Amino acid sequence: MHTSMKMEVSASSHEAEQWHSINWELMYRRVRGLQVRIAKATEKSDWRQVKRLQRMLTRSFAAKVIAIRRVTENRGKNTPGVDQETWNTPALKWEAINKLKRKGYQPKPLRRVYIPKANGKRRPLGIPTMRDRAMQALYLLALEPVSETTADRNSYGFRPNRSCADAIEQCFVNLSRKASAQWVLEGDIKGCFDFIGHDWLIANIPMDKAVLKKWLKAGFMESGKLNPTESGTPQGGIISPVLANMTLDGLEEVLESHFGKKNTKASYKTKVNYVRYADDFIITGISKELLEHEVLPIVKVFMAERGLQLSAEKTLITHIEDGFDFLGQNLRKYNGKMLIKPSNKNVKAFLRNIRDYLNCHKTVPASAVIAKLNPMIRGWCNYHRWICASEAFKYVDYRIWKMLWQWCRRIHSNRRKRWIKDKYFKTVGKRNWVFSAPRLNGDEGHYRLLSAAKVKIDKHVKIRATANCYLPEDEQYFERLKMQRLKKSLAGNMKLWKIVERQDFKCTVCSQQFNSKDDWDVHHIIRRVDGGSDNSSNLMVLHINCHRQVHSKQFMMA
């Protein structure tokens, strides 16, 4: 009893005593309050106040623990930097709080690795140390309210609550009508992250200049050798996408100053509209000559000021009836009707990944194949479920079935086709030839392969272009939007939906609203070892860290 009371007191105070005694609701509320003030000061262009509030935020205990929580719960939490350190225990996370200090801070070089690109080339990735990642996450908490307030309206990449589906929907708005622009400039920036000018970043990014300069000049280790960085911001750093976004923000305003704002008399003459996702963008126009001789030179000058240039081979001007690929989808008008479908290149790349997996795993059990392929199919279908993808989904099902049939025939080359069919392919309702495997550990039933054609095509609700998640007037709008998107992501799991709805769509420990992209755990209120059931009334949904915190308190109280 004494221990639990002590924990509650320490958790509600400014300083907790250990990682699992932190009052996360209080921490998020304090950081949120400062971020709102930063956004309001940015709206007024009161840069002195912005700087003062940013300094206050980056020195706060609340911001430091939230930054550490972020870098120790994301996908790269187990990937070390050059120092080979990871913060994988509550004690290490608690010790890390005192390491997040500006005084004497010197970032270590990045660990350089390469990941393959679709065109056969390799993309360089820089992996910072855990301390540097946490420092970047800390300063990002102070920078993101500024970047969201000053961002281009139709920029959708690497921004909270915005996605590829929003960018595609905006393209549909700009191109679908009979009177819409007919020509499209497809822009691609050559090595965007690698060539952004350091001088421009230091002069124009509203954050601590000394810390920013240290990150930009940290260098990277490759084959045991230290290499300096003279330009660019490293792909792999938490703050890098926001720095890249802020570098490219402003082009929409430049275009509007030349060709008029949307829905004005000047814009009706040129129909110049702009949509960007990260470093890929499109600009619409009334004619090819307008885009080639007036718009393109303006874009080139804008990029040159930031040390960037467009890729000559990927920057194209296309008529809408010929169609173009953007973010893995093909946008094209057929006899005047706009249709958006998964691009052929994207479909082929997805099927190639499945074929490569099956070719490399010729002897694994069928249950392992299903466990691997189901998330791949679900993820790919969820990305394309907002567009005209039903035909593509049927085609993908057919191709996957052919690959699985060949995989089975190769394993059982001495068996008859009927035997193979009976062993691996079952009838489920009206579906025939469903790839299946018996459940393990003596459980009844079968694991079944997900059918792409069964994924429901839905209408995506595009985010309001001017909405800012850091301004109080938009808070209710974002709560409704998150709830709608969460509902769609949980549509196939009514049990989980009922639990989340009962919790008012919030984690009961940190009181943060769930996002459709969040990772969460299901917690038993009465433990199963104590006789608790799996009924929804005995379950709650928690963030992973919050789930650990609950179990830590239960252990200490026992």
Coordinates of C-alpha atoms in Angstrom, one line a residue:
M1 CA 0.0 0.0 0.0
H2 CA 2.8 2.4 1.0
T3 CA 4.6 1.7 -2.3
S4 CA 1.6 2.3 -4.5
M5 CA 0.8 5.7 -2.8
K6 CA 4.5 6.7 -3.2
M7 CA 4.3 5.9 -6.9
E8 CA 1.1 7.9 -7.4
V9 CA 2.7 11.0 -5.7
S10 CA 5.9 10.8 -7.6
A11 CA 4.1 10.1 -10.9
S12 CA 2.0 13.3 -10.5
S13 CA 4.9 15.5 -9.7
H14 CA 7.4 17.1 -12.1
E15 CA 10.1 14.5 -11.4
A16 CA 9.2 10.8 -11.3
E17 CA 11.5 8.3 -9.6
Q18 CA 11.7 5.7 -12.3
W19 CA 10.6 5.2 -15.9
H20 CA 7.4 3.3 -15.1
S21 CA 6.3 5.9 -12.6
I22 CA 6.0 8.7 -15.1
N23 CA 2.6 10.3 -15.4
W24 CA 2.3 10.3 -19.2
E25 CA -1.0 12.2 -19.3
L26 CA 0.7 15.1 -17.5
M27 CA 3.8 15.0 -19.7
Y28 CA 1.8 15.1 -22.9
R29 CA -0.4 17.9 -21.6
R30 CA 2.6 20.0 -20.7
V31 CA 4.3 19.5 -24.0
R32 CA 1.0 20.1 -25.9
G33 CA 0.5 23.4 -24.0
L34 CA 3.9 24.7 -25.1
Q35 CA 3.4 23.5 -28.7
V36 CA 0.1 25.3 -29.0
R37 CA 1.8 28.5 -27.8
I38 CA 4.6 28.0 -30.4
A39 CA 2.1 27.6 -33.2
K40 CA 0.2 30.8 -32.1
A41 CA 3.4 32.8 -32.0
T42 CA 4.4 31.5 -35.4
E43 CA 1.0 32.6 -36.8
K44 CA 1.8 36.1 -35.6
S45 CA 5.4 35.9 -36.9
D46 CA 6.6 36.6 -33.4
W47 CA 10.0 34.8 -33.9
R48 CA 11.5 36.1 -30.6
Q49 CA 8.6 34.4 -28.7
V50 CA 8.9 31.3 -30.8
K51 CA 12.6 31.0 -29.9
R52 CA 11.9 31.5 -26.2
L53 CA 9.2 28.9 -26.1
Q54 CA 11.3 26.4 -28.1
R55 CA 14.1 26.8 -25.6
M56 CA 11.7 26.3 -22.7
L57 CA 10.3 23.1 -24.4
T58 CA 13.6 21.5 -25.2
R59 CA 14.8 22.0 -21.6
S60 CA 11.7 20.5 -20.0
F61 CA 11.5 17.1 -18.3
A62 CA 8.2 16.3 -20.1
A63 CA 9.6 16.8 -23.6
K64 CA 12.7 14.7 -22.8
V65 CA 10.8 11.7 -21.7
I66 CA 8.4 11.9 -24.6
A67 CA 11.4 12.1 -27.0
I68 CA 13.0 9.0 -25.4
R69 CA 9.6 7.2 -25.5
R70 CA 9.3 7.9 -29.2
V71 CA 12.8 6.6 -30.2
T72 CA 12.5 3.5 -28.0
E73 CA 9.1 2.5 -29.4
N74 CA 9.4 3.0 -33.2
R75 CA 10.5 0.4 -35.7
G76 CA 14.2 1.3 -35.5
K77 CA 14.3 0.9 -31.7
N78 CA 16.6 -2.2 -31.9
T79 CA 18.9 -0.7 -34.6
P80 CA 22.1 0.7 -33.0
G81 CA 24.2 3.6 -34.3
V82 CA 28.0 3.6 -34.5
D83 CA 28.2 3.2 -30.7
Q84 CA 26.2 -0.1 -30.9
E85 CA 23.9 1.1 -28.0
T86 CA 20.2 0.5 -27.7
W87 CA 17.9 1.7 -24.9
N88 CA 15.9 -1.5 -24.4
T89 CA 15.3 -1.4 -20.6
P90 CA 13.4 1.0 -18.3
A91 CA 16.7 1.7 -16.4
L92 CA 18.5 2.7 -19.6
K93 CA 15.6 4.9 -20.7
W94 CA 15.7 6.6 -17.2
E95 CA 19.4 7.2 -17.4
A96 CA 19.1 8.7 -20.9
I97 CA 17.0 11.6 -19.6
N98 CA 20.2 13.2 -18.1
K99 CA 22.0 12.8 -21.5
L100 CA 19.6 15.1 -23.3
K101 CA 21.5 18.3 -22.6
R102 CA 22.5 21.0 -25.0
K103 CA 25.6 22.0 -23.1
G104 CA 28.6 19.9 -24.2
Y105 CA 26.5 18.0 -26.8
Q106 CA 28.4 16.6 -29.7
P107 CA 26.6 14.2 -32.1
K108 CA 28.4 11.1 -33.2
P109 CA 28.8 10.3 -37.0
L110 CA 26.0 8.3 -38.6
R111 CA 26.3 4.7 -39.5
R112 CA 25.9 4.4 -43.2
V113 CA 23.9 1.5 -44.7
Y114 CA 22.2 1.1 -48.1
I115 CA 18.7 -0.1 -49.0
P116 CA 17.7 -1.2 -52.5
K117 CA 15.5 1.1 -54.7
A118 CA 12.9 -0.1 -57.2
N119 CA 15.2 1.0 -60.2
G120 CA 18.0 -1.3 -59.0
K121 CA 20.1 1.5 -57.4
R122 CA 20.8 1.8 -53.7
R123 CA 19.5 4.5 -51.3
P124 CA 22.0 5.6 -48.6
L125 CA 20.6 5.6 -45.1
G126 CA 22.3 7.3 -42.1
I127 CA 21.5 5.7 -38.7
P128 CA 22.2 8.1 -35.7
T129 CA 23.0 6.8 -32.3
M130 CA 20.2 6.5 -29.7
R131 CA 21.3 9.7 -28.0
D132 CA 21.3 11.6 -31.3
R133 CA 17.9 10.2 -32.2
A134 CA 16.5 11.3 -28.9
M135 CA 18.0 14.8 -29.3
Q136 CA 16.5 15.1 -32.7
A137 CA 13.1 13.9 -31.4
L138 CA 13.3 16.5 -28.6
Y139 CA 14.0 19.4 -31.0
L140 CA 11.4 18.1 -33.4
L141 CA 8.8 18.6 -30.7
A142 CA 9.7 22.3 -30.7
L143 CA 10.1 22.6 -34.5
E144 CA 7.0 20.7 -35.8
P145 CA 4.4 23.3 -34.6
V146 CA 6.4 25.9 -36.7
S147 CA 6.6 23.6 -39.7
E148 CA 2.9 22.8 -39.6
T149 CA 1.9 26.5 -39.3
T150 CA 4.1 27.6 -42.2
A151 CA 3.7 24.5 -44.5
D152 CA 2.2 24.6 -48.0
R153 CA -1.5 23.8 -47.9
N154 CA -1.1 20.9 -50.4
S155 CA 2.0 19.3 -49.0
Y156 CA 1.1 15.8 -47.6
G157 CA 4.3 13.9 -47.0
F158 CA 5.8 13.3 -43.5
R159 CA 3.2 15.5 -41.8
P160 CA 1.0 14.4 -38.9
N161 CA -2.5 13.2 -39.9
R162 CA -1.7 13.5 -43.7
S163 CA -1.0 10.6 -46.1
C164 CA -0.6 9.5 -49.7
A165 CA -4.3 9.1 -49.9
D166 CA -4.8 12.8 -49.2
A167 CA -2.4 13.7 -51.9
I168 CA -4.1 11.5 -54.4
E169 CA -7.5 12.8 -53.5
Q170 CA -6.2 16.4 -54.0
C171 CA -4.9 15.3 -57.5
F172 CA -8.4 14.0 -58.2
V173 CA -9.9 17.4 -57.1
N174 CA -7.5 19.3 -59.4
L175 CA -7.9 17.1 -62.5
S176 CA -11.3 15.3 -62.5
R177 CA -13.7 17.9 -63.8
K178 CA -14.5 18.6 -67.4
A179 CA -13.0 22.1 -67.2
S180 CA -9.9 21.0 -65.2
A181 CA -6.4 21.4 -66.4
Q182 CA -5.3 18.8 -69.1
W183 CA -1.6 18.9 -68.7
V184 CA 0.6 17.8 -65.7
L185 CA 4.2 18.5 -64.8
E186 CA 5.6 15.6 -62.9
G187 CA 8.4 16.8 -60.8
D188 CA 11.2 14.8 -59.2
I189 CA 14.0 16.3 -57.2
K190 CA 17.5 14.8 -57.8
G191 CA 18.8 13.4 -54.5
C192 CA 16.7 15.8 -52.4
F193 CA 17.9 14.7 -49.0
D194 CA 21.5 14.5 -50.2
F195 CA 21.9 18.0 -51.8
I196 CA 20.0 20.5 -49.6
G197 CA 22.3 23.4 -49.0
H198 CA 23.6 23.6 -45.4
D199 CA 23.9 27.4 -45.5
W200 CA 20.2 27.7 -46.5
L201 CA 19.1 25.4 -43.8
I202 CA 21.1 27.2 -41.1
A203 CA 19.9 30.6 -42.2
N204 CA 16.2 29.7 -42.6
I205 CA 15.2 26.9 -40.2
P206 CA 13.8 28.4 -37.0
M207 CA 15.5 26.3 -34.4
D208 CA 18.8 26.2 -32.3
K209 CA 21.4 27.0 -35.0
A210 CA 24.3 25.5 -33.1
V211 CA 22.6 22.2 -32.6
L212 CA 21.4 22.1 -36.2
K213 CA 24.9 22.8 -37.6
K214 CA 26.3 20.0 -35.5
W215 CA 23.8 17.5 -36.9
L216 CA 24.5 18.6 -40.5
K217 CA 28.3 18.4 -40.1
A218 CA 28.4 15.2 -38.1
G219 CA 29.6 13.1 -41.1
F220 CA 29.1 9.3 -41.5
M221 CA 31.1 6.1 -41.0
E222 CA 31.5 3.7 -43.9
S223 CA 33.9 0.8 -44.0
G224 CA 35.5 2.1 -40.8
K225 CA 36.3 5.5 -42.4
L226 CA 34.8 8.9 -41.3
N227 CA 33.4 10.8 -44.2
P228 CA 32.4 14.5 -43.9
T229 CA 29.0 15.9 -45.0
E230 CA 29.1 19.1 -47.0
S231 CA 25.5 19.2 -48.1
G232 CA 22.1 17.5 -47.4
T233 CA 20.3 16.2 -44.4
P234 CA 20.7 12.4 -43.7
Q235 CA 17.9 10.0 -44.6
G236 CA 17.3 8.1 -41.4
G237 CA 17.3 10.9 -39.0
I238 CA 14.0 11.6 -37.2
I239 CA 14.1 15.3 -37.9
S240 CA 15.3 15.0 -41.5
P241 CA 11.8 14.7 -43.2
V242 CA 10.7 17.9 -41.4
L243 CA 13.8 19.8 -42.5
A244 CA 13.3 18.6 -46.1
N245 CA 9.6 19.7 -46.0
M246 CA 10.5 23.1 -44.7
T247 CA 13.1 23.5 -47.4
L248 CA 10.5 22.8 -50.1
D249 CA 7.7 24.8 -48.5
G250 CA 7.0 28.1 -50.2
L251 CA 6.8 26.9 -53.8
E252 CA 3.0 26.9 -53.7
E253 CA 3.1 30.6 -52.6
V254 CA 5.6 31.4 -55.4
L255 CA 3.3 29.8 -58.0
E256 CA 0.3 31.7 -56.6
S257 CA 2.1 35.0 -56.8
H258 CA 2.7 34.4 -60.6
F259 CA -0.5 32.6 -61.6
G260 CA -3.1 33.6 -59.0
K261 CA -4.6 31.8 -56.0
K262 CA -7.1 29.0 -56.5
N263 CA -10.6 30.1 -57.5
T264 CA -9.5 33.6 -58.6
K265 CA -9.9 35.0 -62.1
A266 CA -6.2 34.7 -62.8
S267 CA -6.1 31.0 -61.8
Y268 CA -9.0 30.1 -64.1
K269 CA -6.9 31.3 -67.0
T270 CA -3.9 29.1 -66.2
K271 CA -5.3 26.3 -64.0
V272 CA -2.0 26.1 -62.2
N273 CA -2.4 23.8 -59.1
Y274 CA 0.3 22.2 -57.0
V275 CA 0.4 18.9 -55.0
R276 CA 3.5 17.6 -53.2
Y277 CA 4.3 14.5 -51.2
A278 CA 7.8 14.6 -49.7
D279 CA 10.1 15.3 -52.7
D280 CA 7.6 14.2 -55.4
F281 CA 5.2 16.8 -56.8
I282 CA 2.9 17.6 -59.6
I283 CA 1.8 20.9 -61.1
T284 CA -1.2 21.2 -63.4
G285 CA -1.6 23.6 -66.2
I286 CA -3.8 24.6 -69.1
S287 CA -1.2 23.9 -71.8
K288 CA 2.1 22.2 -72.3
E289 CA 3.7 25.5 -73.3
L290 CA 2.7 27.1 -70.0
L291 CA 4.2 24.4 -67.9
E292 CA 7.4 24.1 -70.0
H293 CA 8.2 27.8 -70.6
E294 CA 6.7 29.6 -67.6
V295 CA 6.2 27.2 -64.7
L296 CA 9.3 25.0 -65.0
P297 CA 11.8 27.9 -65.0
I298 CA 10.2 29.3 -61.8
V299 CA 10.5 25.8 -60.1
K300 CA 14.1 25.5 -61.2
V301 CA 15.0 28.9 -59.7
F302 CA 13.2 28.0 -56.4
M303 CA 15.1 24.7 -56.2
A304 CA 18.5 26.3 -57.1
E305 CA 18.3 28.7 -54.2
R306 CA 18.2 25.7 -51.9
G307 CA 21.0 23.8 -53.6
L308 CA 18.6 21.4 -55.4
Q309 CA 17.9 20.6 -59.0
L310 CA 15.2 18.6 -60.8
S311 CA 15.9 15.2 -62.3
A312 CA 15.9 15.6 -66.1
E313 CA 14.9 12.0 -66.8
K314 CA 12.0 11.9 -64.3
T315 CA 10.6 15.4 -64.7
L316 CA 8.0 15.1 -67.4
I317 CA 5.0 16.9 -68.9
T318 CA 2.1 14.6 -69.6
H319 CA -1.4 14.9 -71.0
I320 CA -4.1 13.6 -68.6
E321 CA -5.5 11.3 -71.2
D322 CA -2.1 9.6 -71.5
G323 CA -2.0 9.3 -67.7
F324 CA 0.9 9.4 -65.2
D325 CA 2.1 7.5 -62.2
F326 CA 2.2 9.3 -58.8
L327 CA 2.8 7.6 -55.4
G328 CA 2.4 4.1 -56.9
Q329 CA -0.9 4.9 -58.5
N330 CA -1.9 5.7 -62.1
L331 CA -4.1 8.8 -62.7
R332 CA -5.7 9.0 -66.2
K333 CA -8.8 10.2 -67.9
Y334 CA -10.7 7.6 -70.0
N335 CA -13.1 9.4 -72.5
G336 CA -13.2 12.3 -70.1
K337 CA -13.7 10.3 -66.9
M338 CA -11.0 10.4 -64.3
L339 CA -10.0 6.9 -62.9
I340 CA -7.2 6.2 -60.5
K341 CA -5.8 2.7 -60.3
P342 CA -2.7 0.9 -58.9
S343 CA 0.1 1.5 -61.3
N344 CA 1.4 -1.4 -63.3
K345 CA 4.9 -0.9 -61.9
N346 CA 3.5 -1.0 -58.3
V347 CA 1.6 -4.2 -58.9
K348 CA 4.6 -5.9 -60.5
A349 CA 6.9 -4.8 -57.6
F350 CA 4.4 -6.2 -55.1
L351 CA 4.1 -9.6 -56.9
R352 CA 7.9 -9.7 -57.3
N353 CA 8.3 -9.4 -53.5
I354 CA 5.9 -12.4 -53.0
R355 CA 7.6 -14.5 -55.7
D356 CA 11.1 -13.7 -54.2
Y357 CA 9.8 -14.8 -50.7
L358 CA 8.4 -18.1 -52.0
N359 CA 11.6 -18.8 -54.0
C360 CA 13.7 -18.2 -51.0
H361 CA 11.5 -20.3 -48.7
K362 CA 10.8 -23.5 -50.5
T363 CA 10.6 -25.8 -47.5
V364 CA 8.9 -23.7 -44.8
P365 CA 5.5 -24.9 -43.5
A366 CA 2.4 -23.5 -45.2
S367 CA 1.4 -21.8 -41.9
A368 CA 4.7 -19.8 -42.0
V369 CA 3.9 -18.7 -45.6
I370 CA 0.4 -17.5 -44.6
A371 CA 1.8 -15.7 -41.6
K372 CA 4.3 -13.8 -43.9
L373 CA 2.0 -13.2 -46.9
N374 CA -1.1 -12.0 -45.0
P375 CA 0.4 -8.8 -43.7
M376 CA 2.0 -8.1 -47.1
I377 CA -1.4 -8.5 -48.8
R378 CA -3.3 -6.6 -46.2
G379 CA -0.8 -3.7 -46.2
W380 CA -0.8 -3.4 -50.0
C381 CA -4.6 -3.6 -50.3
N382 CA -5.1 -1.0 -47.5
Y383 CA -2.9 1.4 -49.4
H384 CA -4.9 1.1 -52.6
R385 CA -8.4 0.5 -51.1
W386 CA -9.4 4.2 -51.7
I387 CA -9.2 4.0 -55.5
C388 CA -10.5 1.9 -58.4
A389 CA -8.6 -1.2 -57.4
S390 CA -11.1 -4.0 -57.5
E391 CA -9.8 -5.4 -60.9
A392 CA -6.2 -5.1 -59.6
F393 CA -7.1 -7.0 -56.4
K394 CA -8.7 -9.8 -58.4
Y395 CA -5.6 -10.0 -60.7
V396 CA -3.3 -10.1 -57.6
D397 CA -5.3 -12.9 -56.1
Y398 CA -5.0 -14.9 -59.3
R399 CA -1.2 -14.4 -59.6
I400 CA -0.7 -15.3 -55.9
W401 CA -2.7 -18.4 -56.4
K402 CA -0.5 -19.4 -59.4
M403 CA 2.7 -18.8 -57.4
L404 CA 1.4 -20.8 -54.5
W405 CA 0.3 -23.7 -56.7
Q406 CA 3.8 -23.8 -58.2
W407 CA 5.3 -23.7 -54.7
C408 CA 3.2 -26.7 -53.7
R409 CA 3.9 -28.7 -56.8
R410 CA 7.7 -28.1 -56.3
I411 CA 7.6 -29.5 -52.8
H412 CA 5.4 -32.5 -53.7
S413 CA 6.7 -33.2 -57.2
N414 CA 5.9 -37.0 -56.7
R415 CA 2.2 -36.4 -55.7
R416 CA -0.9 -36.1 -57.8
K417 CA -2.6 -32.7 -58.3
R418 CA -5.7 -33.9 -56.5
W419 CA -3.7 -34.8 -53.4
I420 CA -2.0 -31.4 -53.4
K421 CA -5.3 -29.6 -53.8
D422 CA -6.9 -31.5 -50.9
K423 CA -4.0 -30.8 -48.6
Y424 CA -3.4 -27.1 -49.2
F425 CA -6.6 -25.6 -50.8
K426 CA -9.9 -25.6 -49.1
T427 CA -13.4 -24.3 -49.8
V428 CA -14.5 -21.5 -47.4
G429 CA -18.1 -20.5 -48.0
K430 CA -18.4 -19.4 -51.6
R431 CA -14.6 -19.2 -52.0
N432 CA -12.8 -22.1 -53.6
W433 CA -9.1 -22.9 -53.7
V434 CA -8.3 -21.0 -50.4
F435 CA -4.7 -21.6 -49.4
S436 CA -4.9 -23.0 -45.9
A437 CA -2.8 -24.7 -43.2
P438 CA -3.9 -26.5 -40.0
R439 CA -3.5 -24.6 -36.8
L440 CA -0.5 -25.5 -34.6
N441 CA -0.4 -27.0 -31.1
G442 CA -3.5 -29.2 -31.7
D443 CA -5.9 -26.2 -32.1
E444 CA -8.9 -26.8 -34.3
G445 CA -9.4 -25.0 -37.6
H446 CA -7.1 -23.6 -40.2
Y447 CA -5.0 -20.6 -41.0
R448 CA -6.2 -19.0 -44.3
L449 CA -4.6 -16.8 -46.8
L450 CA -6.2 -13.3 -47.1
S451 CA -8.1 -12.6 -50.3
A452 CA -7.2 -9.2 -51.8
A453 CA -10.6 -9.2 -53.7
K454 CA -12.4 -9.4 -50.3
V455 CA -10.9 -6.1 -49.1
K456 CA -13.6 -3.4 -49.3
I457 CA -13.0 -0.5 -51.6
D458 CA -13.9 2.7 -49.7
K459 CA -14.0 6.5 -50.1
H460 CA -11.2 8.4 -48.5
V461 CA -12.1 11.5 -46.6
K462 CA -9.4 14.1 -47.5
I463 CA -8.0 16.2 -44.7
R464 CA -8.8 19.9 -44.8
A465 CA -5.8 21.6 -46.4
T466 CA -5.6 24.5 -44.0
A467 CA -6.1 22.4 -40.8
N468 CA -3.4 22.7 -38.2
C469 CA -3.3 20.0 -35.4
Y470 CA -1.4 22.5 -33.1
L471 CA -4.1 25.2 -33.1
P472 CA -7.0 24.9 -30.6
E473 CA -9.6 25.8 -33.1
D474 CA -8.8 22.7 -35.2
E475 CA -8.6 20.3 -32.2
Q476 CA -12.2 18.9 -32.5
Y477 CA -11.8 18.5 -36.2
F478 CA -8.7 16.3 -35.8
E479 CA -10.4 14.3 -33.0
R480 CA -13.3 13.5 -35.4
L481 CA -10.9 12.8 -38.3
K482 CA -8.8 10.4 -36.2
M483 CA -11.9 8.6 -35.0
Q484 CA -13.3 8.2 -38.6
R485 CA -9.9 6.8 -39.8
L486 CA -9.5 4.5 -36.7
K487 CA -13.0 3.2 -37.3
K488 CA -12.2 2.3 -40.9
S489 CA -8.9 0.6 -39.9
L490 CA -10.7 -1.5 -37.3
A491 CA -13.7 -2.3 -39.6
G492 CA -12.9 -6.0 -39.8
N493 CA -12.4 -6.4 -36.0
M494 CA -15.6 -5.5 -34.2
K495 CA -14.4 -6.8 -30.8
L496 CA -11.4 -4.5 -30.8
W497 CA -13.6 -1.6 -32.1
K498 CA -16.1 -2.0 -29.2
I499 CA -13.2 -1.9 -26.7
V500 CA -11.7 1.3 -28.3
E501 CA -15.1 2.9 -28.5
R502 CA -15.8 2.1 -24.8
Q503 CA -12.5 3.9 -24.0
D504 CA -13.6 7.0 -26.0
F505 CA -10.8 6.2 -28.5
K506 CA -8.1 7.0 -26.0
C507 CA -5.4 5.1 -24.1
T508 CA -6.6 4.9 -20.5
V509 CA -3.0 5.4 -19.1
C510 CA -1.7 8.4 -21.1
S511 CA -5.1 9.7 -22.3
Q512 CA -3.7 10.2 -25.8
Q513 CA -6.1 9.6 -28.6
F514 CA -5.4 6.4 -30.7
N515 CA -4.2 6.9 -34.2
S516 CA -4.8 4.3 -37.0
K517 CA -1.0 3.9 -37.3
D518 CA -0.3 3.4 -33.6
D519 CA 1.0 0.1 -32.2
W520 CA -1.0 -1.1 -29.3
D521 CA -1.5 -4.1 -26.9
V522 CA -4.6 -5.7 -25.5
H523 CA -4.5 -5.7 -21.7
H524 CA -6.5 -8.1 -19.5
I525 CA -8.0 -6.1 -16.5
I526 CA -8.2 -9.4 -14.5
R527 CA -5.2 -11.5 -15.5
R528 CA -5.9 -14.8 -17.2
V529 CA -3.8 -16.6 -14.5
D530 CA -6.2 -15.1 -11.9
G531 CA -9.2 -16.4 -13.8
G532 CA -9.8 -13.4 -16.1
S533 CA -11.6 -14.1 -19.4
D534 CA -11.0 -13.0 -23.0
N535 CA -14.4 -11.2 -23.1
S536 CA -14.3 -7.6 -24.3
S537 CA -15.6 -6.5 -20.8
N538 CA -12.2 -7.7 -19.3
L539 CA -10.0 -6.2 -22.0
M540 CA -8.6 -2.7 -22.7
V541 CA -6.4 -1.4 -25.5
L542 CA -3.2 0.4 -24.4
H543 CA -0.1 1.8 -26.1
I544 CA 2.8 -0.7 -25.8
N545 CA 4.7 1.5 -23.3
C546 CA 1.6 2.1 -21.3
H547 CA 0.9 -1.6 -21.2
R548 CA 4.4 -2.2 -19.7
Q549 CA 3.8 0.6 -17.2
V550 CA 0.6 -1.1 -16.0
H551 CA 2.3 -4.4 -15.5
S552 CA 5.3 -2.8 -13.8
K553 CA 2.9 -1.2 -11.2
Q554 CA 1.1 -4.5 -10.7
F555 CA 4.4 -6.2 -10.1
M556 CA 5.6 -3.5 -7.6
M557 CA 2.2 -3.6 -5.7
A558 CA 2.3 -7.4 -5.5

